[in-house]
Amino acid sequence: MINADKPNRWNEDTQASILQYNDWFFNYAPSTYQSARDECIEGVQRLLDGTNYLRSLDEQYLWNNPEDLAIARMFCAPPIARERLAGLAQVSKTVVESMEKGNVPRGRSRIKRQEAISRIIPVLRHLTDTQLCAWLKESTHPSDREIEIASCVAGDRLCGSLTDPLIRNEQERRQLSKLDAYLEARGYQRVENPAIQAFDMLPGTYSHHKNVSMYKNATDSSDGMVNTPVDMAIMPFNSDRPLLIECKCAGDATNTNKRRKEEDTKVSQLRGTYGDVTLYLFLCGYFEATYLGYEAANHMDWIWEHRIEDFDELVPCAE
């Protein structure tokens, strides 16, 4: 074990990792939020212009501009999430997600989208924030000030719903980039072929988001196999078994404890399929002793991002 069997270091490492996460957040999060907010406000203004300030937000508009549904939700009182909209309109959440991604429907999905839009529009109209959009209630043309306020408020609401995913994506990108640089300096090559399973990789290679085939019920093959991705798989030069790594960042301790069951299930499936396998966690942030003890007891080990050289014990250099 690298760190799981050294509880005397856990608290010190946790404090160092928290400082690293906080420093990154202070430097990255404000600019990310401000940039995203500017883009969101531009999107809101485009929607207002394209719908005569929401007066013509109708079925035809949503059919032609399905991605603007995400913005339209922010003009509701209260602003509603995708799941809430799907429930209120009695439509599939998958259809709502597809619309907001701007996907082009084909075949039967075109009919489903048309039916969904016909149910969504009445919900949006019923929940319209008439305090924010007073001109609709008063049947007047909005003033420049009203447009500015509505754009900023709706844009801020939309940005708030997007910021956490943006930060999570950037955290993963940063961690993977750091691992890439470390591995390439040790002579490893990244492979992109998705058809190659983690256990079939060649020595000296690694891959992002690699599928691992494992027993679904974690004990035998009676329920079939399932492909489960890991954030990174590394096949060391001196081994025929890959190192399986999950990148994890956490801005608070509460969220880390919520994810323990998912990790435990993945480890159980891995060990049920391949025997004595360790899942390695690449950690940055608020991972406290309670979390670490649970993971150590469930056949997991970890490398701290602030001390990436701990991987030296697992990943030999090219000869």
Tab-separated table of C-alpha atoms in Angstrom:
chain	number	residue	atom	x	y	z
A	1	MET	CA	0.000	0.000	0.000
A	2	ILE	CA	1.145	3.545	-0.707
A	3	ASN	CA	-0.872	5.671	1.724
A	4	ALA	CA	-3.783	3.549	2.968
A	5	ASP	CA	-1.584	1.817	5.578
A	6	LYS	CA	-0.073	5.040	6.961
A	7	PRO	CA	-2.809	6.635	9.122
A	8	ASN	CA	-0.203	8.672	10.989
A	9	ARG	CA	0.154	10.798	7.803
A	10	TRP	CA	-3.522	11.156	6.934
A	11	ASN	CA	-4.315	14.352	8.836
A	12	GLU	CA	-1.175	16.126	7.650
A	13	ASP	CA	-1.849	15.111	4.046
A	14	THR	CA	-5.480	16.169	4.292
A	15	GLN	CA	-4.486	19.649	5.462
A	16	ALA	CA	-1.941	19.987	2.647
A	17	SER	CA	-4.531	18.823	0.126
A	18	ILE	CA	-7.155	21.255	1.424
A	19	LEU	CA	-4.682	24.118	1.050
A	20	GLN	CA	-3.918	23.005	-2.509
A	21	TYR	CA	-7.614	22.816	-3.408
A	22	ASN	CA	-8.409	26.195	-1.834
A	23	ASP	CA	-5.516	27.856	-3.640
A	24	TRP	CA	-6.722	26.434	-6.963
A	25	PHE	CA	-10.325	27.484	-6.264
A	26	PHE	CA	-9.357	31.056	-5.367
A	27	ASN	CA	-7.405	31.369	-8.607
A	28	TYR	CA	-9.742	29.546	-10.959
A	29	ALA	CA	-13.350	29.734	-9.780
A	30	PRO	CA	-13.932	33.544	-9.927
A	31	SER	CA	-12.722	33.907	-13.516
A	32	THR	CA	-14.626	30.789	-14.561
A	33	TYR	CA	-17.850	32.091	-13.053
A	34	GLN	CA	-17.455	35.565	-14.549
A	35	SER	CA	-16.681	34.202	-18.009
A	36	ALA	CA	-19.614	31.779	-17.852
A	37	ARG	CA	-21.929	34.535	-16.615
A	38	ASP	CA	-21.022	36.781	-19.562
A	39	GLU	CA	-21.857	33.938	-21.962
A	40	CYS	CA	-25.113	33.216	-20.131
A	41	ILE	CA	-26.212	36.853	-20.269
A	42	GLU	CA	-25.497	36.914	-24.003
A	43	GLY	CA	-27.670	33.822	-24.408
A	44	VAL	CA	-30.490	35.416	-22.409
A	45	GLN	CA	-30.364	38.544	-24.538
A	46	ARG	CA	-30.498	36.408	-27.682
A	47	LEU	CA	-33.600	34.646	-26.366
A	48	LEU	CA	-35.298	37.931	-25.480
A	49	ASP	CA	-34.552	39.374	-28.914
A	50	GLY	CA	-35.703	36.220	-30.685
A	51	THR	CA	-39.011	35.955	-28.821
A	52	ASN	CA	-40.078	39.612	-28.739
A	53	TYR	CA	-39.181	39.671	-25.050
A	54	LEU	CA	-40.804	36.280	-24.340
A	55	ARG	CA	-44.123	37.170	-26.014
A	56	SER	CA	-43.473	34.708	-28.847
A	57	LEU	CA	-41.796	31.992	-26.820
A	58	ASP	CA	-43.937	29.300	-28.392
A	59	GLU	CA	-43.786	25.792	-29.791
A	60	GLN	CA	-42.234	26.886	-33.078
A	61	TYR	CA	-39.494	28.836	-31.355
A	62	LEU	CA	-38.540	25.906	-29.097
A	63	TRP	CA	-38.596	23.553	-32.062
A	64	ASN	CA	-36.162	25.783	-33.942
A	65	ASN	CA	-34.074	26.681	-30.864
A	66	PRO	CA	-34.346	23.710	-28.469
A	67	GLU	CA	-31.138	24.598	-26.624
A	68	ASP	CA	-32.809	27.811	-25.394
A	69	LEU	CA	-35.065	25.745	-23.147
A	70	ALA	CA	-32.301	25.888	-20.527
A	71	ILE	CA	-32.565	29.693	-20.576
A	72	ALA	CA	-36.367	29.716	-20.609
A	73	ARG	CA	-36.382	27.699	-17.380
A	74	MET	CA	-34.569	30.585	-15.686
A	75	PHE	CA	-37.494	32.942	-16.408
A	76	CYS	CA	-39.774	30.850	-14.200
A	77	ALA	CA	-40.694	31.633	-10.600
A	78	PRO	CA	-39.027	29.742	-9.087
A	79	PRO	CA	-36.388	28.810	-11.667
A	80	ILE	CA	-36.903	25.119	-12.385
A	81	ALA	CA	-34.449	22.299	-12.998
A	82	ARG	CA	-34.749	19.873	-15.908
A	83	GLU	CA	-36.175	17.139	-13.706
A	84	ARG	CA	-38.802	19.472	-12.252
A	85	LEU	CA	-39.830	20.670	-15.708
A	86	ALA	CA	-40.084	17.089	-16.974
A	87	GLY	CA	-42.282	16.188	-14.005
A	88	LEU	CA	-44.557	19.200	-14.290
A	89	ALA	CA	-44.977	18.773	-18.048
A	90	GLN	CA	-45.236	14.968	-17.775
A	91	VAL	CA	-42.552	14.400	-20.380
A	92	SER	CA	-39.390	12.317	-20.466
A	93	LYS	CA	-36.335	13.892	-18.846
A	94	THR	CA	-34.329	12.400	-21.715
A	95	VAL	CA	-36.265	14.525	-24.212
A	96	VAL	CA	-35.604	17.667	-22.169
A	97	GLU	CA	-31.886	16.853	-21.958
A	98	SER	CA	-31.752	16.147	-25.686
A	99	MET	CA	-33.376	19.495	-26.460
A	100	GLU	CA	-30.995	21.460	-24.274
A	101	LYS	CA	-28.017	19.772	-25.935
A	102	GLY	CA	-29.390	20.907	-29.297
A	103	ASN	CA	-29.588	17.359	-30.632
A	104	VAL	CA	-31.405	16.880	-33.935
A	105	PRO	CA	-34.300	14.403	-33.521
A	106	ARG	CA	-34.908	11.676	-36.065
A	107	GLY	CA	-37.705	9.210	-36.655
A	108	ARG	CA	-39.935	8.590	-33.666
A	109	SER	CA	-37.935	11.050	-31.542
A	110	ARG	CA	-39.250	13.936	-33.682
A	111	ILE	CA	-42.806	13.080	-32.700
A	112	LYS	CA	-41.801	12.712	-29.047
A	113	ARG	CA	-40.146	16.117	-29.095
A	114	GLN	CA	-43.167	17.775	-30.695
A	115	GLU	CA	-45.425	16.234	-28.067
A	116	ALA	CA	-43.058	17.297	-25.285
A	117	ILE	CA	-42.831	20.894	-26.499
A	118	SER	CA	-46.622	21.157	-26.632
A	119	ARG	CA	-46.677	20.235	-22.931
A	120	ILE	CA	-43.666	22.302	-21.913
A	121	ILE	CA	-44.888	25.649	-23.273
A	122	PRO	CA	-47.981	25.851	-20.984
A	123	VAL	CA	-45.766	25.094	-17.969
A	124	LEU	CA	-43.304	27.852	-18.874
A	125	ARG	CA	-46.122	30.347	-19.400
A	126	HIS	CA	-47.849	29.442	-16.150
A	127	LEU	CA	-44.629	29.842	-14.143
A	128	THR	CA	-43.288	32.966	-15.846
A	129	ASP	CA	-41.707	35.343	-13.330
A	130	THR	CA	-43.976	38.355	-13.856
A	131	GLN	CA	-42.022	40.427	-11.337
A	132	LEU	CA	-38.870	39.960	-13.362
A	133	CYS	CA	-40.762	40.409	-16.644
A	134	ALA	CA	-43.290	43.050	-15.574
A	135	TRP	CA	-43.821	44.169	-19.167
A	136	LEU	CA	-45.681	40.914	-19.905
A	137	LYS	CA	-48.215	41.568	-17.158
A	138	GLU	CA	-48.598	45.221	-18.106
A	139	SER	CA	-48.618	44.580	-21.885
A	140	THR	CA	-45.992	47.273	-22.459
A	141	HIS	CA	-42.672	47.381	-24.238
A	142	PRO	CA	-39.850	46.763	-21.748
A	143	SER	CA	-37.535	49.630	-20.976
A	144	ASP	CA	-33.783	49.319	-21.460
A	145	ARG	CA	-33.407	49.092	-17.695
A	146	GLU	CA	-35.970	46.276	-17.439
A	147	ILE	CA	-34.189	44.365	-20.201
A	148	GLU	CA	-30.829	44.848	-18.493
A	149	ILE	CA	-32.139	43.645	-15.127
A	150	ALA	CA	-33.955	40.642	-16.612
A	151	SER	CA	-30.877	39.662	-18.617
A	152	CYS	CA	-28.575	39.889	-15.597
A	153	VAL	CA	-30.918	38.038	-13.237
A	154	ALA	CA	-31.768	35.210	-15.637
A	155	GLY	CA	-28.147	35.014	-16.738
A	156	ASP	CA	-26.997	34.749	-13.143
A	157	ARG	CA	-29.552	32.016	-12.437
A	158	LEU	CA	-28.407	30.062	-15.468
A	159	CYS	CA	-24.748	30.529	-14.599
A	160	GLY	CA	-25.366	29.261	-11.081
A	161	SER	CA	-26.739	26.025	-12.495
A	162	LEU	CA	-23.703	25.598	-14.757
A	163	THR	CA	-20.817	26.658	-12.530
A	164	ASP	CA	-20.449	23.482	-10.461
A	165	PRO	CA	-20.226	21.215	-13.553
A	166	LEU	CA	-17.734	23.632	-15.138
A	167	ILE	CA	-15.542	23.551	-12.052
A	168	ARG	CA	-15.782	19.752	-11.794
A	169	ASN	CA	-14.808	19.367	-15.447
A	170	GLU	CA	-11.836	21.673	-15.024
A	171	GLN	CA	-10.716	19.790	-11.921
A	172	GLU	CA	-10.734	16.505	-13.806
A	173	ARG	CA	-8.960	18.065	-16.794
A	174	ARG	CA	-6.258	19.451	-14.513
A	175	GLN	CA	-5.730	16.155	-12.710
A	176	LEU	CA	-5.574	14.145	-15.930
A	177	SER	CA	-3.138	16.666	-17.433
A	178	LYS	CA	-0.900	16.366	-14.376
A	179	LEU	CA	-0.950	12.580	-14.645
A	180	ASP	CA	-0.218	12.812	-18.386
A	181	ALA	CA	2.879	14.926	-17.779
A	182	TYR	CA	4.084	12.589	-15.035
A	183	LEU	CA	3.628	9.437	-17.135
A	184	GLU	CA	5.119	10.855	-20.325
A	185	ALA	CA	8.219	11.917	-18.391
A	186	ARG	CA	8.598	8.264	-17.364
A	187	GLY	CA	8.329	6.999	-20.941
A	188	TYR	CA	4.654	6.018	-21.123
A	189	GLN	CA	2.508	6.540	-24.218
A	190	ARG	CA	-1.172	7.409	-24.273
A	191	VAL	CA	-3.436	5.173	-26.366
A	192	GLU	CA	-6.817	6.293	-27.686
A	193	ASN	CA	-8.317	3.087	-29.091
A	194	PRO	CA	-11.627	2.559	-27.199
A	195	ALA	CA	-11.818	-1.044	-28.387
A	196	ILE	CA	-8.855	-2.019	-26.202
A	197	GLN	CA	-9.958	-3.028	-22.713
A	198	ALA	CA	-7.893	-1.970	-19.715
A	199	PHE	CA	-6.596	-5.502	-19.073
A	200	ASP	CA	-5.531	-5.853	-22.725
A	201	MET	CA	-3.352	-2.741	-22.868
A	202	LEU	CA	0.324	-3.059	-23.758
A	203	PRO	CA	3.012	-2.419	-21.124
A	204	GLY	CA	4.099	1.207	-21.048
A	205	THR	CA	0.734	2.612	-22.167
A	206	TYR	CA	-2.103	4.458	-20.489
A	207	SER	CA	-5.544	5.748	-21.414
A	208	HIS	CA	-8.232	8.122	-20.174
A	209	HIS	CA	-11.787	6.975	-19.385
A	210	LYS	CA	-11.076	3.350	-20.157
A	211	ASN	CA	-13.860	0.774	-19.905
A	212	VAL	CA	-13.297	-2.192	-17.613
A	213	SER	CA	-15.515	-5.257	-18.111
A	214	MET	CA	-16.628	-6.690	-14.758
A	215	TYR	CA	-19.320	-8.886	-13.210
A	216	LYS	CA	-22.507	-6.938	-12.703
A	217	ASN	CA	-23.394	-8.568	-9.376
A	218	ALA	CA	-19.800	-8.435	-8.059
A	219	THR	CA	-19.603	-12.189	-7.318
A	220	ASP	CA	-20.052	-14.165	-10.531
A	221	SER	CA	-21.166	-13.926	-14.145
A	222	SER	CA	-24.761	-15.089	-13.561
A	223	ASP	CA	-26.115	-11.572	-14.192
A	224	GLY	CA	-23.752	-10.901	-17.074
A	225	MET	CA	-20.992	-8.349	-17.490
A	226	VAL	CA	-21.033	-4.578	-17.406
A	227	ASN	CA	-18.537	-2.072	-18.809
A	228	THR	CA	-17.624	0.479	-16.174
A	229	PRO	CA	-15.235	3.343	-16.986
A	230	VAL	CA	-12.308	4.386	-14.833
A	231	ASP	CA	-10.738	7.814	-15.207
A	232	MET	CA	-7.333	6.392	-16.113
A	233	ALA	CA	-5.827	2.979	-16.712
A	234	ILE	CA	-2.036	2.501	-16.703
A	235	MET	CA	-0.244	-0.673	-17.773
A	236	PRO	CA	3.177	-0.539	-16.063
A	237	PHE	CA	6.255	-1.673	-17.957
A	238	ASN	CA	6.786	-4.514	-15.485
A	239	SER	CA	3.214	-5.822	-15.218
A	240	ASP	CA	0.355	-7.489	-17.087
A	241	ARG	CA	-2.289	-6.010	-14.768
A	242	PRO	CA	-3.297	-2.362	-15.116
A	243	LEU	CA	-3.395	0.288	-12.429
A	244	LEU	CA	-6.954	1.629	-12.284
A	245	ILE	CA	-7.266	5.233	-11.129
A	246	GLU	CA	-10.167	7.500	-10.236
A	247	CYS	CA	-9.498	11.256	-10.138
A	248	LYS	CA	-11.297	12.915	-7.258
A	249	CYS	CA	-11.521	16.537	-6.126
A	250	ALA	CA	-13.716	17.726	-3.279
A	251	GLY	CA	-14.474	21.222	-2.021
A	252	ASP	CA	-16.092	19.949	1.175
A	253	ALA	CA	-16.054	16.816	3.301
A	254	THR	CA	-19.795	16.154	3.059
A	255	ASN	CA	-19.747	15.343	-0.637
A	256	THR	CA	-16.866	12.883	-0.321
A	257	ASN	CA	-18.810	10.719	2.116
A	258	LYS	CA	-21.813	10.602	-0.234
A	259	ARG	CA	-19.691	8.981	-2.957
A	260	ARG	CA	-18.194	6.183	-0.870
A	261	LYS	CA	-20.863	3.620	-1.755
A	262	GLU	CA	-20.307	4.077	-5.503
A	263	GLU	CA	-16.577	3.495	-5.096
A	264	ASP	CA	-17.184	0.469	-2.859
A	265	THR	CA	-19.483	-1.058	-5.498
A	266	LYS	CA	-16.874	-0.551	-8.218
A	267	VAL	CA	-14.148	-2.155	-6.105
A	268	SER	CA	-16.415	-5.118	-5.239
A	269	GLN	CA	-17.144	-5.684	-8.925
A	270	LEU	CA	-13.453	-5.414	-9.809
A	271	ARG	CA	-12.343	-7.870	-7.138
A	272	GLY	CA	-15.171	-10.269	-7.893
A	273	THR	CA	-14.047	-10.365	-11.519
A	274	TYR	CA	-10.264	-10.070	-11.352
A	275	GLY	CA	-9.296	-11.111	-7.831
A	276	ASP	CA	-6.914	-9.054	-5.702
A	277	VAL	CA	-7.277	-5.658	-7.415
A	278	THR	CA	-6.690	-2.264	-5.806
A	279	LEU	CA	-8.511	0.836	-6.987
A	280	TYR	CA	-6.266	3.876	-6.683
A	281	LEU	CA	-7.697	7.332	-5.983
A	282	PHE	CA	-5.922	10.492	-7.116
A	283	LEU	CA	-7.029	12.963	-4.457
A	284	CYS	CA	-7.181	16.728	-4.063
A	285	GLY	CA	-9.270	18.504	-1.462
A	286	TYR	CA	-11.324	17.734	1.610
A	287	PHE	CA	-10.715	14.019	2.119
A	288	GLU	CA	-10.706	13.553	5.876
A	289	ALA	CA	-9.761	10.579	8.064
A	290	THR	CA	-13.298	9.131	8.184
A	291	TYR	CA	-13.417	8.906	4.404
A	292	LEU	CA	-9.844	7.643	4.098
A	293	GLY	CA	-10.380	4.933	6.716
A	294	TYR	CA	-13.471	3.679	4.920
A	295	GLU	CA	-11.665	3.519	1.581
A	296	ALA	CA	-8.630	1.792	3.097
A	297	ALA	CA	-10.879	-0.868	4.635
A	298	ASN	CA	-12.455	-1.498	1.228
A	299	HIS	CA	-9.314	-2.329	-0.748
A	300	MET	CA	-8.577	1.167	-2.004
A	301	ASP	CA	-5.372	3.159	-1.847
A	302	TRP	CA	-4.637	6.707	-2.920
A	303	ILE	CA	-2.063	9.155	-4.225
A	304	TRP	CA	-2.306	12.811	-3.238
A	305	GLU	CA	-2.095	15.317	-6.062
A	306	HIS	CA	0.285	17.425	-3.972
A	307	ARG	CA	2.665	14.427	-3.767
A	308	ILE	CA	2.325	12.778	-7.156
A	309	GLU	CA	5.792	11.236	-6.838
A	310	ASP	CA	4.217	8.541	-4.657
A	311	PHE	CA	3.294	6.937	-7.966
A	312	ASP	CA	7.015	6.111	-8.382
A	313	GLU	CA	6.418	2.945	-6.348
A	314	LEU	CA	3.776	1.771	-8.823
A	315	VAL	CA	4.904	3.137	-12.177
A	316	PRO	CA	8.482	2.209	-13.153
A	317	CYS	CA	10.304	4.211	-15.793
A	318	ALA	CA	11.062	2.885	-19.235
A	319	GLU	CA	14.422	1.109	-19.342
